[in-house]
């Protein structure tokens, strides 16, 4: 762990410049607004370790797959969100020496991410090698109120001199992705426009995919409250525009540079109109001005926090962590565009290509269901439905027929683009997560119309896949699933992964249930769908029922646990606690061969299934499996601790639940797994929210009603979260005296607290007593 960041309820603060951790800070202090995002790179030069990153949602490139040995079925490309134009840059020279924090002496450095109001601020004093010292205060944000606009304010004050400096604001599309498989640059210049020193516009397009993007900036210099009209030297080269100013500074007097950006793309507008639209957006930004835009930003974030904030009393580390996780989630995905989804790194880095994984359905959906309007979660489901044809194509490439669908492990447009065979071909449990998301959405919202309109068609395609993926074992007299990788990616090409078999059988059962429901409630739509997908109702439903009833599940009768897969107990059984810490993290210290032969588990696998299907199992069963698998889990996936926190809470293991909560919530802030420099773990941040609400709060939905079984962690004085459920907005506070639930809406609701039913009218407040909470 690297605990160099200060703890604060509403801010992430770095006191003193930590050169060695700069890439970690670039990830942690990232900004986004759903439309675009930016790592916390410096405005001025920095020759130290850095990962330049500016990203535009949905703009990607199909980088050719790089593998040593091509196998049939491999995707031909790995899609990645591109590093886009660097618009923040301001090159500064003082007496011919660049301002570069890797080269000068840095004093009084403070970097602050204000999560409450949604901006990044950095303040420092730089002592140049030439002896001159300047103080800099830089503030920037990406507007939530106007998603295509960003702004920065860069104030520089000479501390021991008066004289001229050189300031060169620039716009640079000549960028590359660090993760480019062949070192290729992905942008081509279309046109540039630089009418004066203040304004600069570049239109560029991606190779192959032909996404057009127009990026425009406006640069202003202000002194003593007045804008200065200086005449710069203009630079124009391929994919790059700059204006070089000579600026006279006075000792101890602040000079302020303002820089505004507009990023518009052909995803939203005709490519021929992009330059004009970018110019309009810049005009809007400059007319409004930095201070007014920043005020609007604070108001927009106030509205977001009103629905999604979680407060924790008496534990600053826990409070800061949950807000950081929520802040990054709200920065990454707004739900306004059904063409978009949630990448595991969001806008904070290049790893995983910014593509969509099963993380969205398994972890993120719950957060957006409870904190946003139902349309947001519906758009996440529609994203997959609209790519169903591609999922059928993906399955076809692997030999599946008759409308069977395999949704991709990694995708931008529905095509599979992951190039590791053990993931692409074998980690097929992702199909189950997508089917389960349909179930969770309908269960939570009550929107049963989704099943007839979209859900059943998708479920039939998934059930067809599972029915073809199994085979009957004459030896076991059961259906088996061979050659798979479960959620635990430290096991590849294994047979009968318990979680995969379990969710496959559930999918087939649920599809049968939904087919019957739609047939009864929407017969015309059902008949149309039968014709559309050539659904052989009687034979296919009978087949799914037969497979589900005769699926093989590996177990250990001796230990009373479900086996992660066949042969798991053949491994040498060593607990993580018995490992020398020098071996951790395993994925950075051990060979892959050694990992695969070990019993160690990357993330919840069997326990993932118990979490998903917890109502099937009694507490003794859950406890035996938890006690067996958790000590063998190294939690080297960001998706792991939250599941363990929820199960520990269910079992009454309050200290373990709290421990796992801190691990999931501070995963990036404390760099637990030594990988935050590549970007933050955005999708697992939704798991952090789940750890509080489903873990400590015990929230569940059963038969269309909310249930809470909350407890108060020993280190906390209280905590509060909000739940948006079927038109009711509930504020749930758990404190030392009991539980208080306030219905902030006018919608009446019936709910349960520790098994006792309450009817809560609109605007009514429910208080339970101490005995009810802590019995």
XYZ file of C-alpha atoms in Angstrom, residues 209-673:
465
model
C -13.277 3.689 -37.788
C -13.499 7.250 -39.189
C -14.659 8.965 -36.037
C -14.328 12.689 -36.616
C -13.503 14.955 -33.695
C -13.203 18.718 -33.516
C -11.296 20.128 -30.588
C -11.223 23.875 -30.089
C -9.555 26.057 -27.488
C -9.624 29.676 -26.468
C -6.729 31.210 -24.515
C -6.850 34.426 -22.505
C -4.294 36.362 -20.459
C -5.548 38.518 -17.583
C -3.609 40.938 -15.401
C -4.970 43.250 -12.700
C -8.517 42.230 -13.582
C -8.189 43.041 -17.305
C -7.705 40.853 -20.355
C -4.454 41.615 -22.152
C -4.362 41.981 -25.922
C -0.975 40.516 -26.813
C 0.249 39.454 -30.241
C 1.656 35.913 -30.291
C 3.830 34.007 -32.702
C 1.733 31.238 -34.263
C 2.949 27.692 -34.880
C 1.264 25.302 -37.292
C 2.449 21.762 -37.871
C 0.825 18.394 -38.428
C -2.027 17.913 -35.923
C -0.655 20.727 -33.777
C -1.373 24.403 -33.248
C 0.278 26.776 -30.778
C 0.553 30.469 -29.967
C 3.676 31.798 -28.244
C 3.276 34.885 -26.054
C 5.850 37.047 -24.344
C 4.221 38.063 -21.083
C 5.607 40.680 -18.712
C 5.211 39.656 -15.080
C 5.546 41.787 -11.993
C 6.951 40.511 -8.721
C 4.219 39.238 -6.355
C 1.515 40.085 -8.909
C -0.680 37.305 -10.263
C -1.097 36.768 -14.005
C -3.956 34.470 -14.963
C -4.209 32.288 -18.043
C -7.647 30.955 -18.955
C -8.009 28.099 -21.387
C -11.338 26.728 -22.581
C -11.954 23.590 -24.618
C -14.777 22.190 -26.724
C -14.752 18.553 -27.835
C -17.431 17.522 -30.337
C -17.549 14.331 -32.370
C -19.253 12.753 -35.352
C -21.033 10.421 -32.950
C -23.377 13.350 -32.299
C -23.082 15.641 -35.336
C -22.458 15.599 -39.062
C -18.691 15.538 -39.541
C -18.869 18.499 -41.931
C -20.393 20.677 -39.217
C -17.948 19.861 -36.414
C -15.693 22.885 -36.847
C -18.619 25.286 -36.774
C -20.149 23.539 -33.739
C -16.823 23.600 -31.879
C -16.587 27.330 -32.557
C -20.101 27.801 -31.169
C -19.260 25.835 -28.032
C -16.127 27.904 -27.459
C -18.190 31.060 -27.847
C -20.629 29.730 -25.250
C -17.807 28.965 -22.814
C -16.028 32.286 -23.162
C -19.283 34.209 -22.897
C -20.188 32.412 -19.697
C -16.677 32.699 -18.299
C -14.692 30.515 -15.940
C -16.230 31.612 -12.639
C -19.824 31.250 -13.829
C -19.076 27.841 -15.356
C -17.414 26.720 -12.140
C -20.477 27.816 -10.172
C -22.721 25.860 -12.545
C -20.403 22.880 -12.075
C -20.840 23.045 -8.304
C -24.624 23.191 -8.698
C -24.660 20.209 -11.064
C -22.606 18.171 -8.612
C -24.852 19.231 -5.757
C -27.747 17.677 -7.667
C -25.808 14.466 -8.236
C -24.774 14.150 -4.614
C -28.362 14.718 -3.493
C -29.229 11.285 -4.900
C -26.043 9.261 -4.637
C -24.119 10.444 -1.554
C -23.308 8.110 1.300
C -22.310 9.703 4.593
C -20.241 7.880 7.185
C -19.880 9.338 10.678
C -16.753 8.870 12.749
C -14.435 7.358 10.117
C -12.801 9.835 7.736
C -10.907 7.164 5.785
C -14.115 5.279 5.071
C -16.045 8.468 4.283
C -13.458 9.775 1.848
C -13.239 6.400 0.152
C -16.936 5.914 -0.546
C -17.293 9.430 -1.903
C -14.266 8.929 -4.134
C -15.829 5.785 -5.558
C -19.208 7.430 -6.134
C -17.543 10.510 -7.632
C -15.667 8.448 -10.195
C -18.789 6.466 -11.102
C -20.808 9.643 -11.650
C -17.945 11.116 -13.689
C -17.761 8.060 -15.916
C -21.340 7.227 -16.873
C -24.432 9.419 -16.899
C -26.861 7.139 -18.732
C -27.796 9.782 -21.266
C -26.465 7.806 -24.237
C -27.496 4.172 -24.691
C -24.578 3.708 -27.115
C -22.136 4.051 -24.226
C -21.178 1.726 -21.432
C -18.688 1.614 -18.578
C -15.056 0.663 -19.064
C -13.187 -0.882 -16.112
C -10.838 2.126 -16.079
C -13.387 4.714 -17.152
C -11.577 7.887 -18.221
C -8.604 7.320 -15.931
C -6.264 5.207 -18.069
C -5.797 3.015 -21.125
C -5.737 -0.445 -19.575
C -8.565 -2.717 -20.756
C -9.003 -0.385 -23.727
C -11.897 1.512 -22.202
C -14.089 -1.344 -23.400
C -17.136 -2.978 -21.847
C -16.756 -6.080 -19.672
C -19.178 -8.204 -17.643
C -18.389 -5.850 -14.768
C -21.223 -3.570 -15.875
C -23.966 -6.119 -15.352
C -22.454 -7.882 -12.348
C -21.442 -4.803 -10.368
C -22.470 -1.451 -11.825
C -26.158 -2.018 -12.523
C -27.121 -2.076 -8.832
C -25.587 1.364 -8.232
C -27.394 3.035 -11.106
C -30.683 1.315 -10.309
C -30.677 2.797 -6.817
C -29.162 6.231 -7.443
C -30.511 7.310 -10.838
C -33.708 7.233 -12.847
C -34.811 3.839 -14.221
C -33.942 5.018 -17.743
C -30.246 4.981 -16.865
C -30.256 1.299 -15.934
C -32.546 0.533 -18.872
C -29.998 2.072 -21.221
C -27.336 -0.262 -19.831
C -29.553 -3.214 -20.731
C -30.438 -1.797 -24.138
C -26.746 -1.475 -24.899
C -26.518 -5.277 -24.828
C -29.837 -5.887 -26.581
C -28.820 -3.665 -29.491
C -25.683 -5.781 -29.869
C -27.512 -9.113 -29.833
C -26.891 -9.709 -33.548
C -23.171 -9.279 -32.946
C -23.338 -11.693 -29.995
C -24.919 -14.284 -32.298
C -22.122 -13.639 -34.798
C -19.540 -14.067 -32.045
C -21.004 -17.444 -31.120
C -21.120 -18.417 -34.785
C -17.387 -17.826 -35.138
C -16.866 -20.413 -32.400
C -19.151 -22.967 -34.037
C -22.483 -22.317 -32.322
C -25.639 -22.314 -34.434
C -29.367 -21.600 -34.581
C -29.324 -18.162 -32.965
C -27.131 -18.994 -29.973
C -25.465 -15.870 -28.612
C -22.182 -15.405 -26.779
C -21.808 -11.844 -25.626
C -18.244 -10.590 -25.790
C -15.882 -10.480 -22.857
C -14.549 -7.186 -24.208
C -16.291 -4.962 -26.702
C -16.930 -1.492 -28.069
C -19.538 -2.334 -30.687
C -20.727 -5.837 -29.834
C -17.861 -7.709 -31.501
C -15.506 -9.658 -29.313
C -12.122 -7.954 -29.200
C -10.290 -9.684 -26.355
C -7.169 -11.501 -27.525
C -6.325 -13.903 -24.710
C -7.711 -17.330 -25.566
C -8.430 -18.369 -21.989
C -10.685 -15.323 -21.652
C -12.125 -14.979 -25.148
C -13.126 -18.605 -25.556
C -13.564 -19.788 -21.990
C -14.757 -17.061 -19.618
C -18.284 -17.600 -20.788
C -19.956 -16.922 -17.454
C -20.336 -13.358 -18.778
C -23.442 -14.576 -20.624
C -24.966 -15.391 -17.250
C -24.225 -11.933 -15.849
C -26.072 -10.325 -18.753
C -29.107 -12.567 -18.276
C -29.026 -11.903 -14.550
C -29.027 -8.161 -15.245
C -32.390 -8.544 -16.993
C -33.721 -10.326 -13.918
C -32.289 -7.730 -11.527
C -33.625 -4.808 -13.560
C -37.162 -6.177 -13.746
C -37.145 -7.271 -10.101
C -35.993 -3.821 -8.996
C -38.045 -1.552 -11.250
C -41.137 -3.699 -11.839
C -40.782 -2.915 -15.565
C -42.136 -6.230 -16.807
C -42.795 -4.746 -20.251
C -39.056 -4.972 -20.861
C -39.338 -8.749 -20.982
C -41.758 -8.771 -23.901
C -40.099 -5.921 -25.755
C -36.447 -6.936 -25.418
C -35.631 -9.323 -22.585
C -37.044 -12.609 -23.812
C -35.346 -12.373 -27.193
C -31.981 -11.914 -25.511
C -32.617 -14.681 -22.982
C -33.576 -17.199 -25.682
C -30.295 -16.553 -27.489
C -28.311 -17.018 -24.274
C -30.193 -20.193 -23.310
C -29.482 -21.600 -26.773
C -25.795 -21.008 -26.195
C -25.775 -22.833 -22.876
C -27.709 -25.791 -24.295
C -25.066 -26.200 -27.003
C -22.076 -25.520 -24.728
C -22.799 -28.458 -22.381
C -22.376 -32.115 -23.206
C -23.732 -35.217 -21.546
C -21.209 -37.296 -19.604
C -21.932 -41.001 -19.755
C -19.635 -41.481 -16.785
C -21.372 -38.948 -14.541
C -24.834 -39.342 -16.085
C -24.998 -35.550 -15.936
C -24.485 -32.588 -18.219
C -21.026 -31.109 -17.882
C -19.259 -27.924 -18.999
C -15.689 -28.488 -20.148
C -12.803 -26.139 -20.890
C -13.920 -22.982 -19.119
C -12.474 -20.174 -17.045
C -14.606 -19.015 -14.136
C -14.480 -15.619 -12.432
C -11.215 -16.799 -10.834
C -8.817 -16.100 -13.683
C -6.018 -17.897 -11.815
C -7.617 -21.087 -13.153
C -7.807 -21.633 -16.931
C -9.236 -24.402 -19.095
C -10.827 -26.255 -16.220
C -13.908 -28.471 -16.188
C -17.201 -27.883 -14.425
C -16.659 -24.571 -12.784
C -19.367 -24.545 -10.134
C -20.316 -20.911 -10.704
C -20.524 -21.250 -14.494
C -22.607 -24.418 -14.308
C -24.876 -22.843 -11.702
C -25.577 -19.655 -13.610
C -25.986 -21.546 -16.895
C -28.715 -23.739 -15.409
C -30.341 -20.683 -13.850
C -30.355 -18.905 -17.218
C -32.217 -21.765 -18.850
C -34.734 -21.922 -16.012
C -35.268 -18.165 -16.073
C -35.735 -18.156 -19.839
C -38.450 -20.778 -19.502
C -40.123 -18.695 -16.789
C -40.016 -15.516 -18.862
C -41.253 -17.282 -21.987
C -44.290 -18.496 -20.067
C -44.875 -15.012 -18.623
C -44.695 -13.231 -21.973
C -46.865 -15.858 -23.640
C -49.566 -15.241 -21.020
C -49.339 -11.457 -20.715
C -48.339 -10.335 -24.211
C -49.441 -13.107 -26.590
C -49.178 -11.008 -29.770
C -45.604 -9.987 -28.992
C -44.797 -13.554 -28.051
C -46.119 -14.897 -31.350
C -44.147 -12.277 -33.280
C -40.973 -13.153 -31.407
C -41.441 -16.900 -32.003
C -41.466 -16.166 -35.717
C -38.603 -13.689 -35.574
C -36.131 -16.011 -33.831
C -37.559 -19.300 -35.094
C -38.281 -20.435 -31.555
C -39.242 -24.100 -31.319
C -41.088 -23.646 -28.075
C -41.880 -27.186 -27.022
C -38.589 -28.848 -27.921
C -36.275 -26.027 -26.776
C -38.024 -25.475 -23.453
C -38.030 -29.200 -22.768
C -34.345 -29.393 -23.602
C -33.474 -26.483 -21.290
C -35.485 -28.033 -18.484
C -33.784 -31.394 -18.937
C -30.286 -29.860 -18.901
C -30.943 -27.639 -15.898
C -32.363 -30.518 -13.890
C -29.398 -32.734 -14.717
C -26.458 -30.354 -14.502
C -23.358 -31.581 -12.738
C -22.061 -29.572 -9.763
C -18.737 -30.559 -8.191
C -18.889 -30.786 -4.395
C -16.922 -32.114 -1.474
C -19.134 -34.129 0.837
C -16.274 -34.374 3.323
C -15.873 -30.602 3.614
C -19.501 -29.749 2.915
C -18.568 -27.185 0.241
C -19.162 -26.628 -3.435
C -15.931 -27.181 -5.352
C -14.762 -24.293 -7.488
C -14.136 -26.830 -10.229
C -13.317 -30.488 -10.655
C -9.950 -31.337 -9.170
C -9.632 -28.251 -7.009
C -8.799 -30.363 -3.965
C -5.939 -32.014 -5.880
C -4.031 -28.772 -5.432
C -1.761 -28.266 -2.453
C -3.973 -26.447 0.016
C -2.128 -23.425 1.417
C -3.774 -20.401 2.999
C -2.893 -16.857 2.019
C -2.036 -16.145 5.647
C 0.755 -18.736 5.392
C 2.376 -17.033 2.390
C 5.375 -14.771 2.908
C 4.192 -11.300 1.900
C 7.157 -11.009 -0.446
C 5.211 -13.230 -2.835
C 2.307 -10.794 -3.118
C 0.805 -9.752 -5.406
C 1.151 -13.140 -7.081
C 0.458 -11.759 -10.556
C 3.560 -9.594 -10.278
C 5.811 -12.088 -8.480
C 4.997 -15.598 -9.725
C 5.065 -17.230 -13.143
C 1.695 -17.992 -14.692
C 2.491 -21.696 -14.501
C 3.018 -21.463 -10.760
C -0.200 -19.508 -10.288
C -2.240 -22.017 -12.278
C -0.940 -24.930 -10.207
C -1.662 -23.211 -6.921
C -4.890 -23.205 -4.933
C -4.890 -19.420 -4.689
C -7.945 -17.580 -5.956
C -7.814 -14.200 -7.675
C -11.374 -13.197 -6.797
C -14.724 -14.491 -5.624
C -15.748 -17.446 -7.778
C -17.766 -20.006 -5.853
C -18.560 -17.191 -3.451
C -19.650 -15.076 -6.419
C -22.316 -17.677 -7.100
C -23.359 -17.820 -3.464
C -23.669 -14.008 -3.481
C -25.805 -14.032 -6.631
C -28.032 -16.921 -5.537
C -27.885 -16.445 -1.768
C -31.583 -17.165 -1.230
C -30.973 -20.772 -2.279
C -28.635 -21.537 0.589
C -28.963 -21.710 4.341
C -26.557 -19.850 6.581
C -24.568 -22.979 7.441
C -23.879 -23.647 3.766
C -22.851 -20.058 3.149
C -20.619 -20.072 6.215
C -18.828 -23.327 5.315
C -18.068 -22.095 1.805
C -16.986 -18.667 3.024
C -14.665 -20.147 5.635
C -13.126 -22.444 3.025
C -12.638 -20.042 0.109
C -11.952 -16.642 1.645
C -8.654 -17.692 3.289
C -7.467 -18.935 -0.120
C -8.350 -15.705 -1.943
C -5.623 -13.138 -2.656
C -8.100 -10.465 -3.816
C -5.893 -9.471 -6.740
C -8.958 -8.592 -8.735
C -10.597 -5.307 -7.848
C -13.954 -7.100 -8.092
C -13.230 -9.437 -5.190
C -13.331 -7.628 -1.812
C -16.840 -6.227 -2.219
C -18.416 -9.669 -2.627
C -16.574 -10.910 0.444
C -17.658 -7.825 2.391
C -21.320 -8.477 1.572
C -21.153 -12.149 2.514
C -19.191 -11.412 5.686
C -21.864 -8.901 6.680
C -24.584 -11.463 6.038
C -22.763 -13.914 8.280
C -22.394 -11.354 11.041
C -18.615 -11.163 10.565
C -18.582 -7.436 11.148
C -14.818 -6.978 11.448
C -14.157 -8.987 8.275
C -16.865 -7.039 6.456
C -15.275 -3.765 7.534
C -11.809 -4.983 6.538
C -13.035 -5.991 3.093
C -14.927 -2.702 2.732
C -11.766 -0.693 3.363
C -9.898 -2.810 0.867
C -12.442 -2.322 -1.896
C -13.130 1.336 -1.150
C -9.490 2.418 -0.789
C -8.150 0.078 -3.464
C -6.957 2.976 -5.623
C -6.439 5.615 -2.961
C -3.954 3.330 -1.199
C -2.839 1.421 -4.328
C -3.469 -1.954 -2.691
C -2.580 -4.036 -5.760
